[in-house]
Short mmCIF file of C-alpha atoms and ligand atoms in Angstrom, two decimals:
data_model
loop_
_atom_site.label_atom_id
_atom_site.label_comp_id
_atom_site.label_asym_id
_atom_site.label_seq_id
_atom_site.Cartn_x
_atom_site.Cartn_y
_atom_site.Cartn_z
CA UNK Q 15 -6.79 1.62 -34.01
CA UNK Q 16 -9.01 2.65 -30.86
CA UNK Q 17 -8.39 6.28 -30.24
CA UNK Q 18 -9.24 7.23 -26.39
CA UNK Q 19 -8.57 10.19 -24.50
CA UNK Q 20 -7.17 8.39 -21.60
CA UNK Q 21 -5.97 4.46 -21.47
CA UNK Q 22 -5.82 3.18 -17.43
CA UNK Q 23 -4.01 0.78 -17.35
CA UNK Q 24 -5.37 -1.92 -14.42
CA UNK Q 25 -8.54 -1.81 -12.67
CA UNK Q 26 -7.49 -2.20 -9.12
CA UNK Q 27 -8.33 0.63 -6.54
CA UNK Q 28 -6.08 3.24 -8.04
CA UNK Q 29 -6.62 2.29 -11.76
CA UNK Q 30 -10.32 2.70 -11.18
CA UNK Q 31 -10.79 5.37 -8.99
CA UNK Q 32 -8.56 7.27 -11.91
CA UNK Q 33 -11.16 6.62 -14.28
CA UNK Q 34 -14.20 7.70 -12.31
CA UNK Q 35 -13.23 10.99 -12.04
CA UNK Q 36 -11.87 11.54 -15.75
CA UNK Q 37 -14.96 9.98 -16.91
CA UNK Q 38 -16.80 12.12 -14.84
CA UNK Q 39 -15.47 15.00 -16.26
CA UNK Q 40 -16.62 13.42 -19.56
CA UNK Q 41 -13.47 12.56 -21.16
CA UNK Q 42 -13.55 9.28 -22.90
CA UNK Q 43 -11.70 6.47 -20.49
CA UNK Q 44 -10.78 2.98 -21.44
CA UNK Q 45 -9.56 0.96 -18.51
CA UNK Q 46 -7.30 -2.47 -19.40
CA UNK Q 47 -7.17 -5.42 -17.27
CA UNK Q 48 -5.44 -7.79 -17.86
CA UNK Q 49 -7.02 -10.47 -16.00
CA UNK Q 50 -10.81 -11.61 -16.95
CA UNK Q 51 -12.76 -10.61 -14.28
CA UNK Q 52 -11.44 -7.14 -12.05
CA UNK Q 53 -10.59 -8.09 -8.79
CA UNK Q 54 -9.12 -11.30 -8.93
CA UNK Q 55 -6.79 -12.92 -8.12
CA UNK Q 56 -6.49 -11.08 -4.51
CA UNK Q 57 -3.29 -9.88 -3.33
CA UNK Q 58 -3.81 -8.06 0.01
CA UNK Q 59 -4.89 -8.44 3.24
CA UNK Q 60 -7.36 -6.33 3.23
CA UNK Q 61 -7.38 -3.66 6.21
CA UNK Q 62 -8.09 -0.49 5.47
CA UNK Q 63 -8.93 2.96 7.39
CA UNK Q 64 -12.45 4.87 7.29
CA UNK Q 65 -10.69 7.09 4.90
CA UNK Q 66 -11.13 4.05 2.31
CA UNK Q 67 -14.37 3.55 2.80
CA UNK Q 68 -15.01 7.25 2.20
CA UNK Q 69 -12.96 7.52 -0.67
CA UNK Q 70 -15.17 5.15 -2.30
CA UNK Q 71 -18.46 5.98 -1.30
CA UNK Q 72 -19.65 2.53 0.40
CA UNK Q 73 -19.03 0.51 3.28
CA UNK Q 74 -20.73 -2.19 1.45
CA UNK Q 75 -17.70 -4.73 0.72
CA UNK Q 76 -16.63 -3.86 5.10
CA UNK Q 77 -16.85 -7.51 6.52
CA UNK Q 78 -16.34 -6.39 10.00
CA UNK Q 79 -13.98 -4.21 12.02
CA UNK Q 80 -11.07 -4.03 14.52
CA UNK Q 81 -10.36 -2.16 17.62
CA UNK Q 82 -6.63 -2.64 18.50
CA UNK Q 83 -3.61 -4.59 17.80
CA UNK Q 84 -1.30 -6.79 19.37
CA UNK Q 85 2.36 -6.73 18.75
CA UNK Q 86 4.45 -9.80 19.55
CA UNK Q 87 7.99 -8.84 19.55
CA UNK Q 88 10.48 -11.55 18.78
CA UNK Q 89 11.22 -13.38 22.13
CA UNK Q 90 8.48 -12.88 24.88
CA UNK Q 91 7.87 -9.13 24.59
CA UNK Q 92 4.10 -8.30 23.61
CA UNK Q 93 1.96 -5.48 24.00
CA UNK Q 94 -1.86 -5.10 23.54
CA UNK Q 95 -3.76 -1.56 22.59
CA UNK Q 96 -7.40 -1.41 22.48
CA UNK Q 97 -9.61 1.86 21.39
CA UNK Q 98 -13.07 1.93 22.67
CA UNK Q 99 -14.92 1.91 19.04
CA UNK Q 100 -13.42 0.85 15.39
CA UNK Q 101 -10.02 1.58 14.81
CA UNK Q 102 -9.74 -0.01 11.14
CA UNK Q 103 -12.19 -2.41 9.01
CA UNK Q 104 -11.27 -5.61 7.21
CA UNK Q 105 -12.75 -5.47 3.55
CA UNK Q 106 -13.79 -7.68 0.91
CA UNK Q 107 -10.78 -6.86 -1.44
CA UNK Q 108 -12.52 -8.02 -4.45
CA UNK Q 109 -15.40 -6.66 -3.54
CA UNK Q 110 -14.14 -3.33 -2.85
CA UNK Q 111 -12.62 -3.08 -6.69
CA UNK Q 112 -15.74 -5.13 -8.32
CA UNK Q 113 -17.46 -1.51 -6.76
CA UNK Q 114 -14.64 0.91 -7.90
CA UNK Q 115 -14.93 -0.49 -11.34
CA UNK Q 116 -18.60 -0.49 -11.14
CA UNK Q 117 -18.77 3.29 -9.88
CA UNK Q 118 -16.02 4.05 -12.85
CA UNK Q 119 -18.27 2.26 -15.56
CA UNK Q 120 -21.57 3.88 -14.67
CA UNK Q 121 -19.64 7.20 -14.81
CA UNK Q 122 -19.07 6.32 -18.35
CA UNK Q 123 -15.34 4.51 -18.38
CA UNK Q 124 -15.07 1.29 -20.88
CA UNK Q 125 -13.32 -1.93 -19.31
CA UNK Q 126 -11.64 -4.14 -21.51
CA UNK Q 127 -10.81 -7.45 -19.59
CA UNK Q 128 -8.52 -9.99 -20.31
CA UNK Q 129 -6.44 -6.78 -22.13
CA UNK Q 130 -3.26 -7.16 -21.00
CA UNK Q 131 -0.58 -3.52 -21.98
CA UNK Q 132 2.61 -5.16 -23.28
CA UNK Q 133 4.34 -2.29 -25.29
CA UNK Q 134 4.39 0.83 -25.86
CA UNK Q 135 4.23 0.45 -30.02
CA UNK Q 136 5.13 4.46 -30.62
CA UNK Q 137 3.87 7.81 -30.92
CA UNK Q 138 1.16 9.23 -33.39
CA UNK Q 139 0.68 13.07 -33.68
CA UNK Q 140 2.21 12.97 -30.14
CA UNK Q 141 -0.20 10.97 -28.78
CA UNK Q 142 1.23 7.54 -27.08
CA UNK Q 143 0.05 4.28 -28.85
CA UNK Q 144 -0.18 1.40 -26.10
CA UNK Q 145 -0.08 -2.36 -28.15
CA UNK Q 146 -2.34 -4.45 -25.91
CA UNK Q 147 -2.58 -8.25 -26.09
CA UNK Q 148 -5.66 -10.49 -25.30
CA UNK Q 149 -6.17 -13.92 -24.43
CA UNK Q 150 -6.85 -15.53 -27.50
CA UNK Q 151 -3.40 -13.74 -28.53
CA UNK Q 152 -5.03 -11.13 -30.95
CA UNK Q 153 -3.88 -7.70 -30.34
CA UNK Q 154 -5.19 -4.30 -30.67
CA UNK Q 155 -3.87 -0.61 -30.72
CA UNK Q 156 -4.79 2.35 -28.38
CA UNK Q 157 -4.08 5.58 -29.23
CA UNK Q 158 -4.69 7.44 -26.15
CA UNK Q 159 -3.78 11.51 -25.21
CA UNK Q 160 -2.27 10.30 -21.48
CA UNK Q 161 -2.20 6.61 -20.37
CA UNK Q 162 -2.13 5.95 -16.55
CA UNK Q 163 -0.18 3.24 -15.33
CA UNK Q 164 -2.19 1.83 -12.54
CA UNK Q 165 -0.92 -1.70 -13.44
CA UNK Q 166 0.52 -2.66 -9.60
CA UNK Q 167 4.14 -3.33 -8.71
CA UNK Q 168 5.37 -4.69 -12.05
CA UNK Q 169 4.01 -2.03 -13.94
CA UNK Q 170 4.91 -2.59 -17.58
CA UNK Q 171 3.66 0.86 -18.09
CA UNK Q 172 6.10 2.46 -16.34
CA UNK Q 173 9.09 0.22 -17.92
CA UNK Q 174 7.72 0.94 -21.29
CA UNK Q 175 7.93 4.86 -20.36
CA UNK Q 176 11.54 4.17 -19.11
CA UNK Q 177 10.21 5.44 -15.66
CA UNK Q 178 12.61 4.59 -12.56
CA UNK Q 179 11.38 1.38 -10.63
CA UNK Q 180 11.10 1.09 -6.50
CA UNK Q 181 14.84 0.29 -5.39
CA UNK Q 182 12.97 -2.09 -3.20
CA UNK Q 183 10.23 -4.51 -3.35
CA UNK Q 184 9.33 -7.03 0.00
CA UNK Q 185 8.52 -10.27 -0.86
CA UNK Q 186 4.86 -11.19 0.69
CA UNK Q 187 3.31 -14.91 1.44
CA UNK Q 188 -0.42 -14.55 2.40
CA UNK Q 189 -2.89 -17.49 3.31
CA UNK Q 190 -6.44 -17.36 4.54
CA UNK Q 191 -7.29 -19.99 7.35
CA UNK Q 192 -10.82 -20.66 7.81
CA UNK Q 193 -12.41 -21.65 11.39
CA UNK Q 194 -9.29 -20.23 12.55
CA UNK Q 195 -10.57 -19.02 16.26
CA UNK Q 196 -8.80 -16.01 16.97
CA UNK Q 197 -10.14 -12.76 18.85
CA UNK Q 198 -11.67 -11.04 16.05
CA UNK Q 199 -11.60 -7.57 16.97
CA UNK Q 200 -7.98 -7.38 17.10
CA UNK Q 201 -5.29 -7.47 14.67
CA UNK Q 202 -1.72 -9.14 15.28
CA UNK Q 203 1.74 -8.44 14.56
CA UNK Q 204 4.81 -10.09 14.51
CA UNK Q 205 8.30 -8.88 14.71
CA UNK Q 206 11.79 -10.57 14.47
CA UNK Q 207 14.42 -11.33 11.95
CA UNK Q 208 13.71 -14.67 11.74
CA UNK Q 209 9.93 -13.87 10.68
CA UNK Q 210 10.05 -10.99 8.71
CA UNK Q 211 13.21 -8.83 8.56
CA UNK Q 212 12.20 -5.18 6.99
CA UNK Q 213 8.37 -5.54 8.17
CA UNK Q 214 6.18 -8.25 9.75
CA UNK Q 215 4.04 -10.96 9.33
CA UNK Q 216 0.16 -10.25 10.42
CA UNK Q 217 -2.70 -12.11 11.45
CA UNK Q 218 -5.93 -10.35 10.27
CA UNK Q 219 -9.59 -11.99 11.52
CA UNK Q 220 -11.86 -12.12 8.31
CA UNK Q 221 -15.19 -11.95 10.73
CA UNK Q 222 -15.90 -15.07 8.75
CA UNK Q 223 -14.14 -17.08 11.97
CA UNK Q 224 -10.99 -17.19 10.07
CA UNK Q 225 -7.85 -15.53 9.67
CA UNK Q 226 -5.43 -13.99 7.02
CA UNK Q 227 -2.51 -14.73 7.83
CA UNK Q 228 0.57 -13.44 5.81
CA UNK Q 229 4.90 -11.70 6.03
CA UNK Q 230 6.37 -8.96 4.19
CA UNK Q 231 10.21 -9.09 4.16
CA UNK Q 232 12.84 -7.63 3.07
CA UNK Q 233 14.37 -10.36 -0.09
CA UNK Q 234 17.63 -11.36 1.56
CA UNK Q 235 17.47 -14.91 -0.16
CA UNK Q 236 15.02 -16.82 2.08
CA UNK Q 237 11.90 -16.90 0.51
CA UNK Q 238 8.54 -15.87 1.96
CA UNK Q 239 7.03 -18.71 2.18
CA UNK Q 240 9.73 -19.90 4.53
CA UNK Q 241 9.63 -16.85 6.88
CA UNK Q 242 5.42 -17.83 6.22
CA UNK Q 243 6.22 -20.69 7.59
CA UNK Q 244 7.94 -20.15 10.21
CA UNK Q 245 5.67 -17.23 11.30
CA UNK Q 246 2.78 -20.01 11.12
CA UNK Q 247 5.05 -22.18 13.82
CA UNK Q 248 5.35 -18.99 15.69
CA UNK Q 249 1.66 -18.27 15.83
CA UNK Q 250 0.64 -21.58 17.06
CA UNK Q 251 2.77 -21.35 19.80
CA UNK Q 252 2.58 -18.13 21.22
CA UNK Q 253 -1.42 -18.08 20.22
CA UNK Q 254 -1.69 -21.80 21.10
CA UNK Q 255 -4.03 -22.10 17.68
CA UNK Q 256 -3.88 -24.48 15.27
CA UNK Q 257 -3.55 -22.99 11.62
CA UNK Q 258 -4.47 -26.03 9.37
CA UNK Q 259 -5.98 -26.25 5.65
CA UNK Q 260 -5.07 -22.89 4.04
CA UNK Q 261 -6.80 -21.70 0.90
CA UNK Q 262 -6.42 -18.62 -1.13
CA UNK Q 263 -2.26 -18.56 -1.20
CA UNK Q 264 -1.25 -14.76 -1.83
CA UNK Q 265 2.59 -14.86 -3.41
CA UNK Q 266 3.63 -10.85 -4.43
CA UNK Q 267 5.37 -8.00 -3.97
CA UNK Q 268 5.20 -4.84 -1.86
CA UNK Q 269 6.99 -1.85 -3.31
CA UNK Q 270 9.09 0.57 -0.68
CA UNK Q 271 10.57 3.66 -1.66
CA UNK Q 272 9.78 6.21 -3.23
CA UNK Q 273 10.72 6.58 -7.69
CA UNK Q 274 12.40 10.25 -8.55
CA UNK Q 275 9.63 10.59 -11.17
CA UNK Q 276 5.75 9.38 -11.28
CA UNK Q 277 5.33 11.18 -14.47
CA UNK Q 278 6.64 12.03 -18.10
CA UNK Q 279 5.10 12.81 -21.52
CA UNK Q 280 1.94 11.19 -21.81
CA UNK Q 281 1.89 9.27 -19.18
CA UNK Q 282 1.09 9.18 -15.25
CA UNK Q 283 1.82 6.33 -12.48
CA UNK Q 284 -0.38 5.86 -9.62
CA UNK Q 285 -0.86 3.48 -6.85
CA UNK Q 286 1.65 0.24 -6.83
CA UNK Q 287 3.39 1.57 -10.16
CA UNK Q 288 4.14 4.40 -8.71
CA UNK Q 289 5.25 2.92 -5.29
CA UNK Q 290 3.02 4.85 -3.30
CA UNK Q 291 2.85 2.73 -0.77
CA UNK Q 292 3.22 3.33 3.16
CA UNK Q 293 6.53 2.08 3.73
CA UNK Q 294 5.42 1.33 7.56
CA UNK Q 295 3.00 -1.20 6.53
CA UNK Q 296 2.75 -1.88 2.93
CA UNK Q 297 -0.22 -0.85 2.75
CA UNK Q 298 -1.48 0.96 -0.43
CA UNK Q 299 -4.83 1.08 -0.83
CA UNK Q 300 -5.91 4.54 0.52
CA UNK Q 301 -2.45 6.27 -0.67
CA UNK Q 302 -3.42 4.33 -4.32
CA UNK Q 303 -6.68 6.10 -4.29
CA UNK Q 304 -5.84 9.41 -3.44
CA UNK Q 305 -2.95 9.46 -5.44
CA UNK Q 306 -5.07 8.28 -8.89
CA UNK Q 307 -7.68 11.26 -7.51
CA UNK Q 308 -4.34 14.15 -7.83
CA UNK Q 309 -3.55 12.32 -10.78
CA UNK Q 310 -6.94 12.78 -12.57
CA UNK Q 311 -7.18 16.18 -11.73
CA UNK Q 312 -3.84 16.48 -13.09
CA UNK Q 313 -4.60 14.77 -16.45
CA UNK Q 314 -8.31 16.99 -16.49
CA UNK Q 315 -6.22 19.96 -16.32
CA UNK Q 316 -4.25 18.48 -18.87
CA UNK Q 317 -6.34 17.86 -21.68
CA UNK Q 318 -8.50 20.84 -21.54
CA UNK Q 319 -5.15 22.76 -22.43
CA UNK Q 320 -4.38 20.10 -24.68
CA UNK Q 321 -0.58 19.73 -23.28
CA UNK Q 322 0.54 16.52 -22.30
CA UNK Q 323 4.26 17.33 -22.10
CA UNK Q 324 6.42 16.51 -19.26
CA UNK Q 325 6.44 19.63 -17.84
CA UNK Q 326 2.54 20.00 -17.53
CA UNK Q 327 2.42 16.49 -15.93
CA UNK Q 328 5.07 17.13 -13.62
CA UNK Q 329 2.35 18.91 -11.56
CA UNK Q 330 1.15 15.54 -10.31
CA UNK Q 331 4.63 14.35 -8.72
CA UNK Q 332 4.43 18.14 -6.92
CA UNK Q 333 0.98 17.78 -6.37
CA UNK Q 334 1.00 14.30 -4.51
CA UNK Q 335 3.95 14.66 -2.59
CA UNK Q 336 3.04 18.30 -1.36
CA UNK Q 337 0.22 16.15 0.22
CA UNK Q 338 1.49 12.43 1.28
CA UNK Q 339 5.51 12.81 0.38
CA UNK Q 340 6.24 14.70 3.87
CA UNK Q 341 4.46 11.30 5.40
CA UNK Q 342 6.03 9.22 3.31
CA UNK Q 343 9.46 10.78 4.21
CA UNK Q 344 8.94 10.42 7.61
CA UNK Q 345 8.36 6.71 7.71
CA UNK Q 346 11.13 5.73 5.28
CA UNK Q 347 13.15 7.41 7.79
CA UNK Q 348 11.31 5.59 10.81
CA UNK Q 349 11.65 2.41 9.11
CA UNK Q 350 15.22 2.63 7.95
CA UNK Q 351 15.78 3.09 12.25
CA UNK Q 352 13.65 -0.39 12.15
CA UNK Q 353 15.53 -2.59 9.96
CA UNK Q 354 18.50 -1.65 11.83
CA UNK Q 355 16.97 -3.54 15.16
CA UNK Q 356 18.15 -6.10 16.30
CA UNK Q 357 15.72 -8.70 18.08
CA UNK Q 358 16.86 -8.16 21.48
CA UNK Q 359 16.16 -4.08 20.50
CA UNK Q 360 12.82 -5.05 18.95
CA UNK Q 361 11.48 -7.12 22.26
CA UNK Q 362 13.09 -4.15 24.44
CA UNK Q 363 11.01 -1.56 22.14
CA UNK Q 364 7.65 -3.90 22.73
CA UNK Q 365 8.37 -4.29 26.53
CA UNK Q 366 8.88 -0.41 26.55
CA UNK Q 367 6.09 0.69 24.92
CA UNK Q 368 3.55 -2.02 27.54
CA UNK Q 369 3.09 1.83 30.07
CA UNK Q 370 -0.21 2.76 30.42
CA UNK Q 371 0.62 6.59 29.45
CA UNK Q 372 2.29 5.04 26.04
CA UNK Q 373 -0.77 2.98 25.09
CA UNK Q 374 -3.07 5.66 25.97
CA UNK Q 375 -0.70 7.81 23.34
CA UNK Q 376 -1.19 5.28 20.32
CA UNK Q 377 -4.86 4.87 21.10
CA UNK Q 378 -5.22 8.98 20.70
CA UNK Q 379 -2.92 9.18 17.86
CA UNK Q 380 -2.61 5.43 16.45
CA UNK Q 381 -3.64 6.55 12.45
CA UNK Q 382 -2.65 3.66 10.28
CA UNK Q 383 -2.30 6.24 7.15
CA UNK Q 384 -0.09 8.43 8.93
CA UNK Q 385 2.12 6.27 11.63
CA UNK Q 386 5.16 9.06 12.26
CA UNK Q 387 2.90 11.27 13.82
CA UNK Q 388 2.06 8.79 16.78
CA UNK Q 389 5.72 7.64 16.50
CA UNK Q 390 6.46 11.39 17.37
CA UNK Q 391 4.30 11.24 19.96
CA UNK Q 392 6.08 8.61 21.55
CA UNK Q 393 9.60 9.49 21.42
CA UNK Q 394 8.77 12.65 22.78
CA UNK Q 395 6.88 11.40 25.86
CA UNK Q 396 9.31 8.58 26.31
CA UNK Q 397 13.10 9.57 25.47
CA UNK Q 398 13.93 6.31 26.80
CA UNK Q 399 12.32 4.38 23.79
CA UNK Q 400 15.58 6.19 21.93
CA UNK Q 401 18.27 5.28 24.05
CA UNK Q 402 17.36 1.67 23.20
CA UNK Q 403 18.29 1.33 20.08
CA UNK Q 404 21.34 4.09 19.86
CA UNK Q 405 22.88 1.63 17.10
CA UNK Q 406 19.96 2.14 14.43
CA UNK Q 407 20.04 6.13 15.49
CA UNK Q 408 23.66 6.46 15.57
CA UNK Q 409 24.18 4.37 11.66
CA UNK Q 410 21.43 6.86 10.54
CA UNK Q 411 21.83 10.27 12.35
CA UNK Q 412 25.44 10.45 12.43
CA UNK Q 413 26.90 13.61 14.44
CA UNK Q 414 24.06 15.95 12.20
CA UNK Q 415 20.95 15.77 14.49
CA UNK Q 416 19.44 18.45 11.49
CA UNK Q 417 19.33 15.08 9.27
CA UNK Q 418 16.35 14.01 11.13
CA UNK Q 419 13.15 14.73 9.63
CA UNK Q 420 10.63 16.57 10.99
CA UNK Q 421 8.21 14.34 12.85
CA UNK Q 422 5.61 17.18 14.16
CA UNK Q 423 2.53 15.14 13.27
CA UNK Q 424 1.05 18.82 12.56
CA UNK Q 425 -2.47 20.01 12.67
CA UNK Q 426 -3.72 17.82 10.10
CA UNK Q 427 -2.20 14.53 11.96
CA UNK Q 428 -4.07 15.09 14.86
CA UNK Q 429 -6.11 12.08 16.41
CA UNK Q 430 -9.40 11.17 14.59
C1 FAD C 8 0.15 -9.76 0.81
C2 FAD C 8 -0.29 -8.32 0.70
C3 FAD C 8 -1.15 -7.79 1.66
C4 FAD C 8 -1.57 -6.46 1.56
N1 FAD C 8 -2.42 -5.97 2.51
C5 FAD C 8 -2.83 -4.69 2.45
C6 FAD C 8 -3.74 -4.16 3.40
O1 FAD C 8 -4.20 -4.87 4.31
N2 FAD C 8 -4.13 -2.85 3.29
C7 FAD C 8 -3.64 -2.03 2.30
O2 FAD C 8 -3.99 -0.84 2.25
N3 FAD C 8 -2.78 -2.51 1.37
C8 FAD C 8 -2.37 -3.81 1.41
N4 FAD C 8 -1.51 -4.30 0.46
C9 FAD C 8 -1.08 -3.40 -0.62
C10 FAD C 8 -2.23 -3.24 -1.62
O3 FAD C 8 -2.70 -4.51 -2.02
C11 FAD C 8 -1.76 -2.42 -2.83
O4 FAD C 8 -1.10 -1.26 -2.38
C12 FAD C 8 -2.93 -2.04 -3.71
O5 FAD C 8 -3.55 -3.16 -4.24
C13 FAD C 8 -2.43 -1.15 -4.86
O6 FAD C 8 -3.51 -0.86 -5.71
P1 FAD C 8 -3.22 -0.55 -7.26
O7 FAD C 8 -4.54 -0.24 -7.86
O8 FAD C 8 -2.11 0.39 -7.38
O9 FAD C 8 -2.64 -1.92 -7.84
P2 FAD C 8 -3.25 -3.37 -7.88
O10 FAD C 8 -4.29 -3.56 -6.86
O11 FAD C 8 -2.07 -4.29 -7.87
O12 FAD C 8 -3.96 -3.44 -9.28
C14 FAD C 8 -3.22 -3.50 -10.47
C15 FAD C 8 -4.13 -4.05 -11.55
O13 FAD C 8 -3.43 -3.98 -12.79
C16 FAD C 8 -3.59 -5.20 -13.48
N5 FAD C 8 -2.42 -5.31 -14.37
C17 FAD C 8 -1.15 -5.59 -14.05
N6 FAD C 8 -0.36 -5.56 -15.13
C18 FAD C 8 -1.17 -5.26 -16.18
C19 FAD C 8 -0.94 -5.08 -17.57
N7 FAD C 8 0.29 -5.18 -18.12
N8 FAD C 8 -1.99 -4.80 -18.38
C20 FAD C 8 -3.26 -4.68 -17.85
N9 FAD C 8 -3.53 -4.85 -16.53
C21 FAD C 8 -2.49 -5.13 -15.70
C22 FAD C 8 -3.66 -6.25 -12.40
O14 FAD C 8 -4.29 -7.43 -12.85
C23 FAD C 8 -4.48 -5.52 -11.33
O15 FAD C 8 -5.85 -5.70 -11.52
C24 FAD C 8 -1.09 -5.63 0.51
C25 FAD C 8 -0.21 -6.16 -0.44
C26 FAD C 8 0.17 -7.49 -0.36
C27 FAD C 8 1.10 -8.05 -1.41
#
């Protein structure tokens, strides 16, 4: 049996930026992946903020960047900002976790590929002993002081640790189109029920002259790739393009909500397994990172007092939401008002927000990490964007106008 002082469990962003700092701190780090090679297959989209890029200590897997967005709302509504410089940058997914993994092993953390966790096999002197299983169907034993489950939304780590799951998780249908032709420093974003009920589909230039083009929504029994579909239909017509000969087909999940607990004896969840995910957007990459940062220093702290209980490890669910679940809070809450739109409220929202003084507000404040505090911004320069959609506000707020959360984006939310 190996005996490690930490087992990561997945080498995407979060599993790997984990185990660059524990290794850095010289405890021994063993990182399983179950695939063969880290980084494939891709499941995102790839759009990330500077704070990525600075989290990891490279711009070098950037393929180009974007300065605004436009959002098509379901019937004609649309509505175009555009900031003066680079607003968000479209990476090299792979790339970006070949160089988290690379930065982890020269800091001194082992990667065993094609090492897939399937069960926790039991405890020794405390200590958690993961079973993992490899491709030629041999298996071998970990015995490791804390194991991080940074193994995306399915996480088998945190079902083996009897850890709560997300209550929800949006089905997502992604394609790349090559020679696609669209304006590449902008972003696009659909809304409607018939597209992408609970989120939105996207089209995302690759600065390669194509496009990614993919829907989150919520799983009401259509499947993705039919509101893909139709979003592709949708795109062609408002866009007049033609999307033909997809490749790379992304089919996966997208976990909203936050879990009551991302820890318990022995183990930490980061990233996907933990849900920490910006239920806005779906994005997860820069809350993933900083989340598996907390939760090193956490597990540091940890084994130089040589106390892996519950308790001790409780200080990363404290930790991490002292710092992100305030955010997180106030976009469940934002996006619980936006599942409760109707289309002819989501084309009156997009129509609304077309004012010069409005776009000039989500230009200074647009932060794609931390939405509510622009959201804020709005509603309190334009009450009208409220009244339009009193049904969502009245389901939600009730007579108890104390139940809304705080939206003050704060001195920390202020535009960068
Ligand atoms: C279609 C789509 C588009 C997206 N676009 C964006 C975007 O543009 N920007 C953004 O910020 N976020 C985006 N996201 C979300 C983002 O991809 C995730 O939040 C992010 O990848 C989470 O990182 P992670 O390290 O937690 O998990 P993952 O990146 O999922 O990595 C988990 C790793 O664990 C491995 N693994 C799984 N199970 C096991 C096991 N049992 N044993 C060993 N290894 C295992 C996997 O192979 C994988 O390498 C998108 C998601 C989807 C589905």
């Amino acid at each position: 049996m190996e005996e490690v002082d930490v087992l990561v469990v997945g080498a995407g962003p979060a599993g790997c930026t984990a185990a660059r700092r524990l290794a850095m701190d010289s405890h021994s780090v063993l990182v399983a992946e179950e695939h063969d090679r880290v980084g494939h297959p891709v499941q995102c989209a790839g759009l990330v903020s500077q704070r990525v890029l600075d989290l990891a200590g490279s711009d070098g897997f950037v393929q180009g960047s974007v300065q605004g967005a436009t959002v098509f709302g379901p019937a004609s509504a649309q509505v175009t900002f555009r900031a003066a410089g680079a607003r968000a940058f479209v990476i090299d997914r792979a790339g970006l976790d070949r160089h988290l993994a690379d930065r982890a092993a020269r800091a001194g953390a082992r990667f065993s590929v094609d090492s897939k966790f399937d069960r926790l096999a039991g405890w020794e002197d405390e200590a958690p002993v993961s079973e993992l299983v490899h491709a030629d169907g041999t298996r071998t034993k970990v015995r490791a002081r804390i194991v991080i489950g940074a193994d995306g939304v399915t996480s088998a780590v945190a079902r083996a640790f009897r850890l709560r799951r997300p209550v929800e998780i949006l089905p997502a249908f992604e394609a790349e189109f090559p020679s696609e032709g669209g304006d590449d420093q902008e972003v696009e974003v659909y809304l409607g029920r018939s597209i992408a009920p609970g989120l939105f589909g996207w089209s995302i230039p690759d600065h390669d002259g194509g496009a990614r083009v993919g829907v989150a929504a919520s799983a009401d029994g259509t499947s993705a790739r039919t509101y893909f579909e139709r979003l592709v239909s949708r795109i062609e017509r408002v866009r007049g393009r033609r999307l033909r000969n997809p490749t790379s087909f992304i089919v996966s999940g997208i976990p909203v909500g936050s879990v009551p607990r991302t820890s318990a004896e022995g183990v930490l969840l980061v990233g996907d397994a933990a849900a920490q995910v910006k239920p806005l957007s779906g994005g997860g990459i820069y809350t993933g990172m900083r989340c598996a940062e907390i939760a090193a220093e956490v597990a540091h702290e940890a084994l130089l007092a040589g106390d892996f209980s519950a308790n001790v490890l409780a200080r990363y669910d404290a930790s991490w939401k002292g710092e992100l679940g305030g955010e997180f809070e106030k976009a469940q809450y934002l996006r619980r008002l936006f599942v409760r739109l109707t289309d002819r409220e989501l084309d009156a929202v997009v129509d609304s927000l077309d004012r010069a003084e409005l776009k000039g507000t989500i230009v200074a404040f647009g932060d794609i990490d931390f939405p509510s505090g622009v959201a804020r911004a709005l509603l309190a320069q334009s009450p009208s964007l409220v009244r339009l959609f009193p049904k969502a506000l009245g389901a939600l707020w009730g007579s108890r106008r104390d139940q809304l959360p705080d939206l003050d984006p704060g001195p920390r939310r202020q535009a960068r």
